[in-house]
XYZ file of N, CA, C and O in Angstrom:
768
model
N 399.586 55.315 139.977
C 398.334 54.848 139.499
C 397.202 55.478 140.259
O 396.147 55.618 139.674
N 397.457 55.775 141.374
C 396.413 56.390 142.147
C 396.029 57.740 141.549
O 394.885 58.154 141.657
N 397.017 58.357 140.986
C 396.701 59.621 140.322
C 395.810 59.379 139.114
O 394.890 60.147 138.843
N 396.085 58.368 138.430
C 395.282 58.003 137.268
C 393.884 57.613 137.720
O 392.896 57.974 137.080
N 393.833 56.960 138.841
C 392.527 56.596 139.379
C 391.764 57.847 139.798
O 390.555 57.946 139.589
N 392.477 58.772 140.380
C 391.849 60.031 140.792
C 391.337 60.804 139.581
O 390.246 61.401 139.604
N 392.148 60.855 138.560
C 391.753 61.568 137.331
C 390.576 60.839 136.711
O 389.582 61.475 136.276
N 390.610 59.535 136.670
C 389.504 58.760 136.111
C 388.245 58.987 136.910
O 387.146 59.168 136.373
N 388.449 58.953 138.237
C 387.290 59.170 139.081
C 386.734 60.558 138.874
O 385.525 60.770 138.828
N 387.642 61.550 138.762
C 387.226 62.929 138.541
C 386.471 63.049 137.235
O 385.427 63.718 137.163
N 386.973 62.431 136.196
C 386.321 62.473 134.868
C 384.960 61.808 134.969
O 383.956 62.327 134.446
N 384.911 60.680 135.663
C 383.635 59.978 135.809
C 382.661 60.799 136.645
O 381.477 60.904 136.309
N 383.172 61.408 137.705
C 382.306 62.252 138.542
C 381.793 63.448 137.746
O 380.605 63.814 137.825
N 382.697 64.067 136.999
C 382.282 65.216 136.177
C 381.262 64.783 135.117
O 380.273 65.492 134.873
N 381.481 63.639 134.515
C 380.550 63.129 133.494
C 379.212 62.822 134.136
O 378.138 63.102 133.563
N 379.257 62.257 135.346
C 378.019 61.937 136.059
C 377.270 63.216 136.427
O 376.050 63.297 136.267
N 378.028 64.231 136.901
C 377.396 65.510 137.234
C 376.808 66.159 135.994
O 375.702 66.720 136.029
N 377.563 66.104 134.925
C 377.080 66.693 133.657
C 375.840 65.950 133.178
O 374.856 66.557 132.733
N 375.871 64.641 133.321
C 374.731 63.814 132.926
C 373.515 64.172 133.764
O 372.410 64.330 133.262
N 373.734 64.319 135.096
C 372.640 64.681 135.992
C 372.099 66.067 135.652
O 370.897 66.304 135.681
N 373.058 67.005 135.339
C 372.630 68.365 134.970
C 371.809 68.325 133.672
O 370.768 68.973 133.586
N 372.261 67.583 132.693
C 371.532 67.466 131.416
C 370.180 66.795 131.629
O 369.166 67.210 131.056
N 370.178 65.778 132.491
C 368.919 65.081 132.802
C 367.953 66.032 133.498
O 366.764 66.070 133.191
N 368.489 66.858 134.435
C 367.671 67.836 135.143
C 367.104 68.858 134.152
O 365.919 69.204 134.225
N 367.939 69.351 133.247
C 367.489 70.327 132.244
C 366.469 69.692 131.291
O 365.485 70.322 130.918
N 366.701 68.445 130.928
C 365.773 67.738 130.038
C 364.429 67.555 130.740
O 363.364 67.750 130.129
N 364.468 67.201 132.036
C 363.217 67.056 132.788
C 362.490 68.391 132.873
O 361.266 68.453 132.750
N 363.286 69.477 133.101
C 362.688 70.803 133.194
C 362.050 71.173 131.858
O 360.911 71.653 131.817
N 362.762 70.954 130.754
C 362.227 71.247 129.421
C 360.996 70.388 129.135
O 359.998 70.877 128.603
N 361.062 69.121 129.487
C 359.933 68.216 129.280
C 358.731 68.681 130.084
O 357.591 68.686 129.603
N 358.990 69.117 131.330
C 357.913 69.608 132.187
C 357.288 70.869 131.580
O 356.061 71.027 131.575
N 358.124 71.777 131.062
C 357.626 72.997 130.411
C 356.801 72.643 129.167
O 355.727 73.211 128.944
N 357.314 71.717 128.375
C 356.596 71.293 127.157
C 355.257 70.659 127.524
O 354.235 70.959 126.924
N 355.275 69.807 128.555
C 354.031 69.145 129.000
C 353.045 70.194 129.503
O 351.851 70.153 129.183
N 353.551 71.170 130.285
C 352.671 72.233 130.809
C 352.085 73.056 129.659
O 350.889 73.363 129.654
N 352.932 73.409 128.678
C 352.437 74.150 127.513
C 351.411 73.318 126.745
O 350.386 73.845 126.293
N 351.676 72.041 126.609
C 350.746 71.152 125.902
C 349.417 71.063 126.647
O 348.344 71.082 126.038
N 349.498 70.983 128.004
C 348.273 70.952 128.800
C 347.486 72.245 128.614
O 346.266 72.229 128.441
N 348.188 73.384 128.667
C 347.526 74.686 128.490
C 346.888 74.780 127.097
O 345.752 75.229 126.944
N 347.633 74.320 126.108
C 347.114 74.358 124.721
C 345.906 73.424 124.584
O 344.913 73.776 123.957
N 345.977 72.243 125.185
C 344.855 71.295 125.136
C 343.634 71.888 125.832
O 342.505 71.775 125.344
N 343.875 72.553 126.974
C 342.775 73.196 127.699
C 342.158 74.317 126.857
O 340.933 74.441 126.787
N 343.011 75.100 126.211
C 342.541 76.187 125.342
C 341.736 75.627 124.166
O 340.653 76.131 123.842
N 342.250 74.573 123.554
C 341.546 73.929 122.430
C 340.205 73.376 122.910
O 339.189 73.538 122.255
N 340.221 72.765 124.084
C 338.990 72.210 124.653
C 337.964 73.322 124.907
O 336.788 73.196 124.565
N 338.425 74.432 125.522
C 337.525 75.564 125.783
C 336.971 76.140 124.480
O 335.777 76.407 124.362
N 337.853 76.336 123.502
C 337.412 76.865 122.209
C 336.433 75.913 121.532
O 335.443 76.341 120.934
N 336.715 74.624 121.642
C 335.816 73.621 121.065
C 334.452 73.662 121.733
O 333.414 73.605 121.057
N 334.461 73.758 123.069
C 333.188 73.842 123.799
C 332.430 75.111 123.410
O 331.210 75.082 123.211
N 333.162 76.229 123.286
C 332.537 77.492 122.920
C 331.940 77.411 121.509
O 330.791 77.827 121.283
N 332.704 76.862 120.577
C 332.204 76.698 119.206
C 331.000 75.762 119.182
O 330.011 76.024 118.493
N 331.091 74.689 119.951
C 329.976 73.732 120.017
C 328.743 74.411 120.603
O 327.624 74.203 120.122
N 328.913 75.234 121.634
C 327.792 75.945 122.249
C 327.151 76.915 121.253
O 325.936 76.982 121.123
N 328.007 77.664 120.535
C 327.477 78.590 119.522
C 326.729 77.837 118.423
O 325.651 78.260 117.989
N 327.286 76.729 117.985
C 326.635 75.923 116.940
C 325.321 75.359 117.466
O 324.303 75.355 116.767
N 325.327 74.898 118.715
C 324.114 74.376 119.344
C 323.030 75.457 119.378
O 321.883 75.207 119.016
N 323.396 76.673 119.822
C 322.423 77.764 119.881
C 321.907 78.111 118.484
O 320.712 78.366 118.303
N 322.797 78.106 117.508
C 322.402 78.412 116.131
C 321.399 77.378 115.613
O 320.352 77.730 115.077
N 321.720 76.110 115.795
C 320.829 75.029 115.342
C 319.514 75.072 116.120
O 318.434 74.915 115.546
N 319.607 75.325 117.428
C 318.413 75.417 118.259
C 317.499 76.546 117.775
O 316.288 76.362 117.638
N 318.084 77.712 117.481
C 317.288 78.841 116.983
C 316.632 78.523 115.650
O 315.467 78.874 115.428
N 317.359 77.853 114.764
C 316.780 77.474 113.467
C 315.614 76.508 113.672
O 314.539 76.675 113.092
N 315.824 75.515 114.528
C 314.767 74.533 114.787
C 313.563 75.181 115.469
O 312.420 74.885 115.130
N 313.818 76.084 116.418
C 312.715 76.793 117.070
C 311.950 77.647 116.068
O 310.716 77.712 116.116
N 312.664 78.285 115.159
C 312.004 79.092 114.119
C 311.135 78.214 113.233
O 310.015 78.598 112.873
N 311.639 77.031 112.884
C 310.854 76.104 112.061
C 309.583 75.680 112.804
O 308.502 75.639 112.220
N 309.743 75.367 114.089
C 308.596 74.931 114.886
C 307.582 76.062 115.015
O 306.379 75.850 114.829
N 308.062 77.279 115.297
C 307.158 78.433 115.405
C 306.427 78.653 114.083
O 305.224 78.898 114.073
N 307.172 78.581 112.997
C 306.567 78.787 111.681
C 305.490 77.737 111.410
O 304.392 78.063 110.948
N 305.805 76.480 111.710
C 304.837 75.407 111.487
C 303.600 75.587 112.373
O 302.467 75.424 111.923
N 303.819 75.960 113.642
C 302.693 76.198 114.543
C 301.853 77.378 114.069
O 300.618 77.321 114.105
N 302.516 78.442 113.621
C 301.772 79.598 113.098
C 300.958 79.213 111.876
O 299.822 79.671 111.703
N 301.521 78.373 111.014
C 300.779 77.898 109.836
C 299.572 77.070 110.263
O 298.481 77.220 109.712
N 299.770 76.198 111.252
C 298.658 75.371 111.726
C 297.573 76.231 112.369
O 296.385 75.998 112.157
N 297.977 77.225 113.138
C 297.010 78.133 113.762
C 296.260 78.905 112.674
O 295.035 79.053 112.743
N 297.003 79.385 111.674
C 296.363 80.119 110.585
C 295.372 79.236 109.829
O 294.245 79.663 109.543
N 295.769 77.993 109.543
C 294.844 77.069 108.871
C 293.614 76.806 109.728
O 292.493 76.744 109.214
N 293.821 76.654 111.024
C 292.698 76.445 111.932
C 291.757 77.653 111.894
O 290.540 77.498 111.813
N 292.346 78.854 111.938
C 291.526 80.073 111.896
C 290.774 80.182 110.572
O 289.586 80.533 110.563
N 291.461 79.875 109.471
C 290.807 79.927 108.149
C 289.654 78.936 108.106
O 288.558 79.263 107.642
N 289.896 77.719 108.594
C 288.829 76.706 108.620
C 287.670 77.144 109.504
O 286.503 76.912 109.167
N 287.998 77.769 110.627
C 286.960 78.247 111.532
C 286.129 79.343 110.862
O 284.895 79.321 110.931
N 286.790 80.281 110.190
C 286.083 81.348 109.471
C 285.206 80.744 108.379
O 284.031 81.106 108.235
N 285.758 79.798 107.620
C 284.974 79.142 106.562
C 283.766 78.407 107.136
O 282.685 78.431 106.552
N 283.963 77.775 108.282
C 282.861 77.051 108.929
C 281.749 78.024 109.344
O 280.569 77.759 109.124
N 282.141 79.160 109.920
C 281.156 80.170 110.323
C 280.420 80.701 109.098
O 279.187 80.835 109.112
N 281.147 80.968 108.028
C 280.524 81.468 106.793
C 279.576 80.424 106.216
O 278.460 80.755 105.793
N 279.996 79.176 106.196
C 279.126 78.117 105.668
C 277.857 77.966 106.499
O 276.772 77.762 105.944
N 277.976 78.085 107.820
C 276.786 78.011 108.670
C 275.867 79.196 108.401
O 274.640 79.035 108.368
N 276.443 80.367 108.192
C 275.635 81.549 107.872
C 274.932 81.353 106.528
O 273.752 81.704 106.377
N 275.662 80.788 105.553
C 275.067 80.502 104.235
C 273.895 79.544 104.377
O 272.828 79.763 103.803
N 274.116 78.470 105.141
C 273.051 77.481 105.349
C 271.824 78.130 105.980
O 270.695 77.847 105.595
N 272.078 79.002 106.944
C 270.969 79.672 107.619
C 270.223 80.582 106.642
O 268.989 80.609 106.627
N 270.983 81.315 105.816
C 270.343 82.190 104.826
C 269.566 81.382 103.793
O 268.466 81.773 103.389
N 270.142 80.275 103.364
C 269.470 79.462 102.352
C 268.248 78.746 102.924
O 267.362 78.350 102.179
N 268.182 78.629 104.232
C 267.050 77.957 104.854
C 266.033 78.940 105.429
O 265.213 78.571 106.258
N 266.078 80.195 104.969
C 265.138 81.176 105.522
C 263.712 80.917 105.029
O 263.504 80.280 103.998
N 262.755 81.431 105.766
C 261.336 81.227 105.440
C 260.964 82.029 104.185
O 261.686 82.935 103.775
N 259.799 81.713 103.621
C 259.337 82.432 102.427
C 259.159 83.917 102.727
O 259.504 84.763 101.907
N 258.658 84.215 103.904
C 258.432 85.620 104.283
C 259.759 86.364 104.384
O 259.889 87.495 103.904
N 260.779 85.716 105.003
C 262.103 86.340 105.106
C 262.741 86.484 103.726
O 263.410 87.478 103.445
N 262.523 85.491 102.871
C 263.060 85.547 101.506
C 262.422 86.711 100.750
O 263.096 87.441 100.029
N 261.123 86.914 100.951
C 260.414 88.017 100.297
C 261.018 89.351 100.764
O 261.280 90.240 99.941
N 261.254 89.487 102.063
C 261.860 90.714 102.595
C 263.259 90.923 102.018
O 263.654 92.037 101.693
N 264.003 89.817 101.913
C 265.352 89.865 101.332
C 265.297 90.396 99.898
O 266.065 91.267 99.508
N 264.362 89.854 99.095
C 264.220 90.297 97.705
C 263.799 91.761 97.637
O 264.350 92.537 96.835
N 262.814 92.152 98.453
C 262.356 93.552 98.463
C 263.521 94.490 98.766
O 263.710 95.504 98.097
N 264.285 94.153 99.780
C 265.418 94.988 100.198
C 266.455 95.120 99.080
O 266.942 96.211 98.791
N 266.756 94.005 98.423
C 267.764 94.030 97.357
C 267.264 94.744 96.109
O 268.016 95.465 95.462
N 265.989 94.555 95.758
C 265.439 95.260 94.605
C 265.442 96.765 94.854
O 265.763 97.549 93.957
N 265.125 97.160 96.071
C 265.125 98.577 96.429
C 266.565 99.116 96.391
O 266.808 100.197 95.864
N 267.509 98.361 96.938
C 268.912 98.797 96.951
C 269.468 98.930 95.541
O 270.278 99.810 95.263
N 269.011 98.051 94.645
C 269.476 98.090 93.254
C 268.648 99.049 92.400
O 268.914 99.212 91.208
N 267.625 99.653 93.031
C 266.740 100.604 92.347
C 266.062 99.961 91.138
O 266.001 100.541 90.060
N 265.546 98.749 91.342
C 264.848 98.018 90.281
C 263.355 98.029 90.597
O 262.924 97.528 91.625
N 262.570 98.642 89.689
C 261.132 98.674 89.900
C 260.369 98.083 88.706
O 259.168 97.880 88.764
N 261.112 97.799 87.624
C 260.468 97.172 86.464
C 261.513 96.364 85.707
O 262.699 96.492 85.945
N 261.028 95.513 84.788
C 261.909 94.677 83.991
C 261.360 93.267 83.920
O 260.170 93.030 84.133
N 262.253 92.323 83.619
C 261.863 90.918 83.493
C 262.645 90.095 84.502
O 263.698 90.494 84.968
N 262.101 88.913 84.810
C 262.758 88.054 85.779
C 262.709 86.595 85.324
O 261.843 86.197 84.561
N 263.693 85.855 85.824
C 263.731 84.391 85.691
C 263.986 83.837 87.083
O 264.755 84.404 87.857
N 263.348 82.712 87.386
C 263.559 82.051 88.679
C 264.543 80.900 88.480
O 264.441 80.160 87.498
N 265.485 80.747 89.395
C 266.507 79.701 89.307
C 265.903 78.312 89.169
O 264.821 78.028 89.690
N 266.604 77.432 88.462
C 266.082 76.102 88.151
C 265.858 75.241 89.407
O 265.029 74.353 89.388
N 266.571 75.482 90.486
C 266.399 74.692 91.706
C 265.737 75.486 92.832
O 265.711 75.036 93.973
N 265.211 76.650 92.499
C 264.606 77.511 93.525
C 263.255 76.975 93.957
O 262.396 76.700 93.130
N 263.066 76.836 95.276
C 261.810 76.292 95.817
C 261.042 77.340 96.618
O 259.854 77.184 96.853
N 261.735 78.397 97.050
C 261.112 79.375 97.935
C 260.509 80.572 97.203
O 259.839 81.393 97.823
N 260.794 80.693 95.926
C 260.292 81.852 95.169
C 259.323 81.360 94.101
O 259.577 80.364 93.426
N 258.225 82.099 93.941
C 257.317 81.810 92.833
C 256.952 83.131 92.163
O 257.246 84.220 92.659
N 256.299 83.022 91.011
C 255.944 84.210 90.223
C 255.070 85.168 91.011
O 255.237 86.392 90.924
N 254.144 84.644 91.786
C 253.243 85.475 92.578
C 254.022 86.377 93.529
O 253.739 87.567 93.656
N 255.027 85.786 94.212
C 255.820 86.544 95.171
C 256.558 87.681 94.475
O 256.531 88.820 94.931
N 257.208 87.369 93.380
C 258.013 88.367 92.675
C 257.138 89.502 92.162
O 257.464 90.677 92.310
N 256.002 89.152 91.563
C 255.132 90.177 90.989
C 254.461 91.006 92.075
O 254.036 92.133 91.821
N 254.380 90.490 93.303
C 253.817 91.281 94.404
C 254.836 92.282 94.954
O 254.469 93.245 95.607
N 256.104 92.050 94.689
C 257.167 92.920 95.199
C 257.419 94.095 94.271
O 257.581 95.226 94.705
N 257.493 93.821 92.957
C 257.854 94.865 91.991
C 257.108 94.620 90.683
O 256.534 93.553 90.464
N 257.170 95.606 89.834
C 256.501 95.532 88.543
C 257.408 94.778 87.555
O 257.943 95.358 86.620
N 257.574 93.487 87.803
C 258.430 92.649 86.968
C 257.576 91.638 86.230
O 256.557 91.176 86.741
N 257.999 91.295 85.014
C 257.276 90.310 84.205
C 258.194 89.113 83.976
O 259.394 89.256 83.880
N 257.589 87.952 83.867
C 258.345 86.719 83.662
C 258.980 86.735 82.269
O 258.302 86.984 81.267
N 260.280 86.455 82.207
C 261.009 86.415 80.936
C 260.853 85.049 80.310
O 260.599 84.050 80.994
N 261.013 84.988 79.018
C 260.957 83.725 78.293
C 262.325 83.046 78.389
O 263.347 83.701 78.516
N 262.330 81.747 78.308
C 263.588 81.000 78.292
C 263.809 80.230 79.580
O 263.043 80.326 80.531
N 264.859 79.425 79.532
C 265.189 78.589 80.680
C 266.309 79.260 81.476
O 267.231 79.823 80.897
N 266.241 79.167 82.783
C 267.287 79.789 83.608
C 268.610 79.030 83.464
O 268.632 77.812 83.365
N 269.700 79.782 83.460
C 271.046 79.188 83.383
C 271.744 79.257 84.751
O 272.960 79.263 84.837
N 270.962 79.310 85.798
C 271.467 79.378 87.167
C 270.526 78.559 88.056
O 269.421 78.233 87.638
N 270.966 78.256 89.271
C 270.194 77.339 90.115
C 269.322 78.046 91.148
O 268.177 77.670 91.359
N 269.850 79.026 91.850
C 269.139 79.642 92.974
C 268.903 81.129 92.728
O 269.671 81.781 92.032
N 267.843 81.646 93.388
C 267.558 83.070 93.339
C 266.776 83.462 92.104
O 266.145 82.632 91.441
N 266.812 84.777 91.809
C 266.151 85.284 90.605
C 267.142 86.102 89.797
O 268.077 86.688 90.347
N 266.911 86.119 88.488
C 267.709 86.955 87.599
C 266.789 88.060 87.115
O 265.694 87.802 86.621
N 267.241 89.290 87.272
C 266.494 90.449 86.817
C 267.143 90.928 85.525
O 268.357 91.103 85.455
N 266.303 91.146 84.511
C 266.778 91.619 83.211
C 266.091 92.947 82.944
O 264.863 93.028 82.888
N 266.895 93.991 82.788
C 266.362 95.325 82.510
C 267.232 95.930 81.430
O 268.369 96.303 81.676
N 266.695 95.944 80.219
C 267.492 96.394 79.081
C 268.602 95.388 78.836
O 268.361 94.193 78.718
N 269.820 95.873 78.803
C 270.967 94.975 78.604
C 271.584 94.530 79.925
O 272.471 93.701 79.949
N 271.104 95.110 81.008
C 271.651 94.779 82.334
C 270.963 93.548 82.905
O 269.761 93.367 82.762
N 271.762 92.682 83.533
C 271.253 91.495 84.204
C 271.908 91.394 85.572
O 273.080 91.702 85.723
N 271.125 90.961 86.565
C 271.730 90.698 87.879
C 270.970 89.553 88.533
O 269.778 89.382 88.336
N 271.708 88.771 89.268
C 271.118 87.650 89.999
C 271.051 88.040 91.467
O 272.029 88.499 92.053
N 269.871 87.842 92.050
C 269.686 88.130 93.470
C 269.427 86.801 94.174
O 268.434 86.140 93.915
N 270.375 86.436 95.037
C 270.286 85.195 95.780
C 271.191 85.324 96.991
O 272.259 85.936 96.898
N 270.798 84.769 98.126
C 271.665 84.882 99.316
C 273.068 84.337 99.082
O 274.046 84.967 99.469
N 273.173 83.179 98.438
C 274.521 82.618 98.251
C 275.338 83.423 97.253
O 276.541 83.558 97.399
N 274.686 83.999 96.222
C 275.410 84.858 95.274
C 275.878 86.119 95.990
O 277.011 86.574 95.802
N 275.008 86.668 96.842
C 275.370 87.856 97.614
C 276.571 87.548 98.511
O 277.527 88.311 98.552
N 276.529 86.428 99.195
C 277.646 86.044 100.069
C 278.911 85.822 99.246
O 279.986 86.310 99.594
N 278.791 85.082 98.133
C 279.964 84.795 97.302
C 280.574 86.068 96.726
O 281.795 86.163 96.597
N 279.744 87.055 96.383
C 280.287 88.289 95.811
C 281.009 89.128 96.865
O 281.889 89.909 96.542
N 280.656 88.949 98.110
C 281.265 89.719 99.197
C 282.139 88.850 100.093
O 282.481 89.260 101.204
N 282.507 87.665 99.629
C 283.166 86.671 100.480
C 284.454 87.176 101.130
O 284.698 86.911 102.307
N 285.284 87.905 100.384
C 286.543 88.376 100.967
C 286.292 89.361 102.104
O 286.928 89.272 103.164
N 285.355 90.299 101.901
C 285.032 91.251 102.969
C 284.409 90.530 104.154
O 284.711 90.842 105.309
N 283.543 89.568 103.874
C 282.906 88.800 104.950
C 283.961 88.041 105.742
O 283.947 88.024 106.975
N 284.912 87.409 105.040
C 285.985 86.665 105.722
C 286.780 87.590 106.647
O 287.104 87.227 107.771
N 287.104 88.785 106.132
C 287.875 89.739 106.938
C 287.088 90.147 108.184
O 287.639 90.168 109.288
N 285.821 90.460 108.023
C 285.009 90.879 109.163
C 284.835 89.749 110.171
O 284.922 89.967 111.384
N 284.585 88.546 109.681
C 284.431 87.405 110.590
C 285.740 87.142 111.324
O 285.753 86.912 112.535
N 286.859 87.206 110.600
C 288.165 86.979 111.234
C 288.433 88.048 112.295
O 288.921 87.734 113.387
N 288.128 89.296 111.981
C 288.329 90.359 112.966
C 287.436 90.134 114.182
O 287.856 90.328 115.326
N 286.216 89.724 113.938
C 285.289 89.472 115.047
C 285.769 88.302 115.912
O 285.754 88.379 117.128
N 286.202 87.228 115.260
C 286.627 86.035 116.000
C 287.988 86.184 116.653
O 288.213 85.706 117.759
N 288.915 86.839 115.969
C 290.309 86.820 116.429
C 290.878 88.198 116.749
O 292.054 88.328 116.978
N 290.066 89.223 116.746
C 290.570 90.566 117.051
C 291.304 91.135 115.855
O 291.087 90.715 114.719
N 292.191 92.075 116.122
C 292.863 92.750 115.020
C 294.075 92.003 114.489
O 294.840 92.541 113.709
N 294.290 90.781 114.939
C 295.356 89.944 114.385
C 296.691 90.118 115.076
O 297.653 89.473 114.739
N 296.784 91.029 116.041
C 298.053 91.217 116.742
C 298.176 90.186 117.847
O 297.291 90.043 118.672
N 299.283 89.468 117.826
C 299.547 88.460 118.864
C 299.993 89.194 120.134
O 300.750 90.135 120.078
N 299.490 88.738 121.250
C 299.869 89.395 122.519
C 300.671 88.460 123.359
O 300.684 87.323 123.261
């Protein structure tokens, strides 16, 4: 029986050793799997952070572009309003000129237009011009009829008609005036 006990013990010892060896190999495999899983998780985490950073930069750039665009629009509107304000003040100043300055203005414009004769009408709301002034400047005669305009004078020569008034002059040249005022106020438009 002792032999049987020895064989049993041997079988049990061998089974125990085999079990320990399998357990050791299983632990080793589990450790390798865990290490690979950790490496993969770290890689996924790094890739996720990198993707998140790229997405953050992309969204940030879009938002910054929107803000810059909005600020540029606000600056442009401010500049346009400023130019319009300067033009309106210039208009007010021209419309408030003295009779003597108005006479010089008319003389200069009649000379520039090469008008020395014809007919004239005075605007329905004009207070600074009278027939005496006009007839002292050029050989113009008062036309019949009611004026269809408010300010300045209308010169009629043959079939040609023109209105001479500071605000009409400004309005006819408004785009060029705006450009010149903008260049004067803001330089050549290049941001530095």
